[in-house]
Amino acid sequence: MSSPAAASGGLADPLLAASIDDGDVVVSAKDRYWVPSDEKEILARQDCAAGTPPLLYRTFRVKGFLINLYRLLTLIRVVLVILFFTWRMDHQDSDSMWLWWISVVGDLWFGVTWLLNQVTKLKPRKCAPKLSKLREQFDLSDGISDLPILDVFINTVDPVDEPMIYTMNSILSILATDYPAEKYATYFSDDGGSLVHYEGLLETAKFAALWVPFCRKHCVEPRAPESYFGRNVQPYTGNAAGDFLDDHRRIRAEYDEFKACLDGLSTVIEERSNARNSANTKQGHVNATWMTDGTQWQGTWIEPAKGHKKGHHPAILQVMLNQPSNDPQLGKPASSDHPLDFSAVDVRLPTLVYIAREKRPGYDHQKKAGAMNVQLRVSALLSNAPFIINFDGDHYINNSQAFRAAMCFMLDPRDGDDTAFVQFPQRFDDVDPTDRYCNHNRMFFDATLLGLNGLQGPSFVGTGCMFRRVALYGADPPKWRPDDAKAKVLQRPNIFGKSTAFINSMPAAGNQERSIASPATLQETAATSAELADVMTCAYEDCTEWGNDVGWVYNIATEDVVTGFRLHRNGWRSTYYAMEPDAFRGTAPINLTERLYQILRWSGGSLEMFFSRFCPLLAGRRLRPMQRIAYINMTTYPVSTFFLVMYYLFPVLWLVHGQFYIQRPFQTFALFVAVIIATVELIGMVEIRWAGLTLLDCIRNEQFYIIGTTGVYPMALLHILLRSLGLKGVSFKLTAKKLTGGKRERLAELYDVQWVPLLAPTVVVIAVNVAAIGAAAGKAIAGRWSAAQVAGASTGLVFNVWMLLLLYPFALGIMGRWSKRPYILFALLAAAVAAVASVYAALAGSVLYFHS
């Protein structure tokens, strides 16, 4: 049998060829520098006896010539750095020796941290799931599936900061994904206890009865309606082309009505509540928020009252969609009451559960991590799936095969049992075309995480990640687990709290062949209502290990990275996979201030982790050496700002001295620095080749690193200093997602200027470098410098120009709408330099005239 590769005369892309041979999703041609690395395993598996489970994913490595060039350039730069330090120690000559020593220590720090970052990327690894093999093994011919059950967690807090249309689109994409409906349950956590979210979820469940069968009938992608209807027409891949246009038109009309309903929910609830409150003439009545059935809402009210406000309300749990039957259920044919023909479509919907945990004054509710730990306990009492995948409220499933792809890594017979989580990259819609503020962060997701994939695995980055439930419970991976591990867990129930039902559910959590409880069991929640109410209370976690060694970690801003580290520290591994089309997509802050606050939260949390009990230096032998190095670099990078700020402000000395050199002879020093920087850039060029990135991705990464070091990282250092003194530290602002009606309106956020103190340090650095260039020009004019003097000064001024280029996105950001015309920025900078030069030359001339 000839392969597609043979028919086309051979494929240049080995990864593409391997993917086609396995009958799976086609991989992008950008992977042409990758070749299979598991041929021996594949051949050995084929020689095994019948009944041996097949391998469910392929592994790939970078072609030898490219990765060896990458390693060679890394070695060359290490040698250059060593020669540079040797030369500097032999030439201790500077206009200020104390600044010279600071620069030497800073250069040593930069060299070490660069090396720590680089060595973790010397053996990158890419994986590709074999979806056809997964179907052959788990999807039976009678329509029944043996795939493991899965719990899906989605979290939101405020319908204003996180617009409900995004959140409900995420729910719809989850309900419509290509995974057996009876095999997964979705748990929606409303951490604000809002009736708007509750009724919005009810409306979403109703619309899903149309949307989900439509997606299955016509195989549409993506399965979030807002994104689907907003994209250009795609080739039809379904089996009912004749019905598509009519179905599409009717579903679009239904979706518009659904959106209008969501938009008006707040007004409807307020009017309903006002009417009922006005009709209540009893003395001492309160202005409650009312549900449609005439009962008072148990969560937060429109007019806050005791027991019904943010931070103080009882727990609420409601099963919105019950567990479907195990057998496919075909829909109805088209009729006057039901215009869509679903007679050949399975119309079952997965389980959907609404959760609002209890909140009371005096308790630290631990934000997102606390909410997810409640989801973990509630889901254990209902569906208790061995696998869990989590989403932020603004992320939706962009590729309906994502759940199946992750399962390939979890169920692979080689190392699936030792895999704690599978991390997908974060991708975003509506980011400006040039990605001004590096929202996509592709150097991290498409290069750094591929490097970690060749070690113990990527870190957890907050959303779009599938977990193994028992790993979150703190269990050891099979290769580190003693025979009596289960008994030890049961002998120490206080670790997990006092819920007997929850503790009894733990042994079954590792059973991958178990089904979700029957529909009748889920409906009879009265039998477990006391247990459910108990695990949702604030006091449940008192004197337990929740938030520490169990569940998601507390008290650190980057709870995602720390949780992933804890799993790696216990000996688990993880896998990174970037599929095409993207598995998940979401929204990102394209406003400069919001983006800087996001980076502040990440950098501050990284330092918190390093100075906590989760410091990578304190981990045991189960954390592999290179993985430890990766986490050390991941948690200490903000320290670089201490030395970089010194460099940024060195140009000030040009304003008060005739000439100032941090190292003499300066020409040799500048040559060393230029060559070392050039090797870094050359290494970066090779890296973007094997990572499939662009030069713009690399430039944006460098630019925003410098922007971060000027203003954000110093604030992170201040935060950790205050925390070490027992003070509160810096308050980390959560990123808000703004609702917009289209791309033009969405990009309008790019031009909003929100002046906050966080912007000031970077503005100062820009001003200092502009002033230094102007001062040097003024000195050249007033002092009538020789060509040699001009050449010497120009060498130093290259640094100032380079800094301004790196800070270019920030300068555009603070210009607001004027940044639509970048030439205005260049004109302003040129005018500022000319003004400083003129003033400096005039002052210097006046001084000379006075002395004469």
Short mmCIF file of C-alpha atoms in Angstrom, two decimals, residues 15 18-19 21-25 27 35-43 45-46 53-61 125-135 137-138 402-422 424 450 452-458 468 573-579 624:
data_model
loop_
_atom_site.label_atom_id
_atom_site.label_comp_id
_atom_site.label_asym_id
_atom_site.label_seq_id
_atom_site.Cartn_x
_atom_site.Cartn_y
_atom_site.Cartn_z
CA LEU A 15 6.91 15.15 11.27
CA ALA A 18 4.81 10.56 10.31
CA SER A 19 1.53 12.21 11.17
CA ASP A 21 1.21 7.69 8.09
CA ASP A 22 -0.58 7.39 11.40
CA GLY A 23 -3.78 8.76 9.90
CA ASP A 24 -3.91 11.66 12.31
CA VAL A 25 -4.24 15.42 12.25
CA VAL A 27 1.09 18.89 11.49
CA VAL A 35 12.65 14.15 12.76
CA PRO A 36 11.23 11.11 14.58
CA SER A 37 13.18 9.94 17.62
CA ASP A 38 11.19 6.83 18.56
CA GLU A 39 11.61 4.56 15.52
CA LYS A 40 13.09 1.75 17.64
CA GLU A 41 10.15 1.85 20.05
CA ILE A 42 7.67 1.74 17.17
CA LEU A 43 9.41 -1.25 15.56
CA ARG A 45 6.00 -2.53 19.54
CA GLN A 46 5.10 -3.93 16.10
CA PRO A 53 -1.55 -1.80 23.51
CA PRO A 54 -0.30 0.51 20.74
CA LEU A 55 1.81 3.62 21.31
CA LEU A 56 -0.47 6.64 21.37
CA TYR A 57 2.00 9.37 20.45
CA ARG A 58 5.21 9.93 18.52
CA THR A 59 8.25 11.87 19.72
CA PHE A 60 10.48 14.07 17.56
CA ARG A 61 13.84 15.78 17.93
CA ARG A 125 11.40 17.41 22.29
CA LYS A 126 8.15 17.56 20.40
CA CYS A 127 5.24 15.13 20.64
CA ALA A 128 2.41 14.30 18.25
CA PRO A 129 -0.63 12.23 19.37
CA LYS A 130 -1.86 9.31 17.29
CA LEU A 131 -5.58 10.00 17.42
CA SER A 132 -6.45 7.16 15.06
CA LYS A 133 -4.80 4.66 17.41
CA LEU A 134 -6.76 6.12 20.34
CA ARG A 135 -10.01 5.63 18.43
CA GLN A 137 -8.39 1.16 21.03
CA PHE A 138 -11.21 2.96 22.87
CA ALA A 402 -8.02 18.60 22.20
CA PHE A 403 -9.38 16.30 24.93
CA ARG A 404 -8.57 13.22 22.89
CA ALA A 405 -5.08 14.54 22.10
CA ALA A 406 -4.32 14.99 25.80
CA MET A 407 -5.61 11.49 26.54
CA CYS A 408 -3.04 10.06 24.10
CA PHE A 409 -0.28 11.22 26.43
CA MET A 410 -2.07 10.18 29.62
CA LEU A 411 -2.86 6.66 28.37
CA ASP A 412 0.33 5.85 26.46
CA PRO A 413 1.77 2.51 27.66
CA ARG A 414 5.33 3.87 27.93
CA ASP A 415 5.11 6.66 30.50
CA GLY A 416 1.46 7.65 30.60
CA ASP A 417 0.98 6.42 34.15
CA ASP A 418 3.81 8.69 35.34
CA THR A 419 2.41 11.77 33.58
CA ALA A 420 0.76 14.19 36.01
CA PHE A 421 -0.42 16.78 33.50
CA VAL A 422 -0.49 17.72 29.82
CA PHE A 424 -1.29 23.18 26.03
CA LEU A 450 9.75 22.44 24.08
CA LEU A 452 11.45 21.44 29.12
CA ASN A 453 9.55 18.76 27.20
CA GLY A 454 12.89 17.03 26.73
CA LEU A 455 13.49 17.04 30.50
CA GLN A 456 10.85 16.25 33.13
CA GLY A 457 8.22 18.30 31.34
CA PRO A 458 6.78 21.81 31.10
CA ARG A 468 -4.31 13.28 36.78
CA ARG A 573 6.51 14.16 34.68
CA SER A 574 4.48 16.34 32.33
CA THR A 575 4.04 16.78 28.59
CA TYR A 576 3.71 19.83 26.36
CA TYR A 577 1.73 19.73 23.15
CA ALA A 578 0.91 22.54 20.71
CA MET A 579 -1.64 21.25 18.23
CA ARG A 624 15.76 15.92 37.92
#
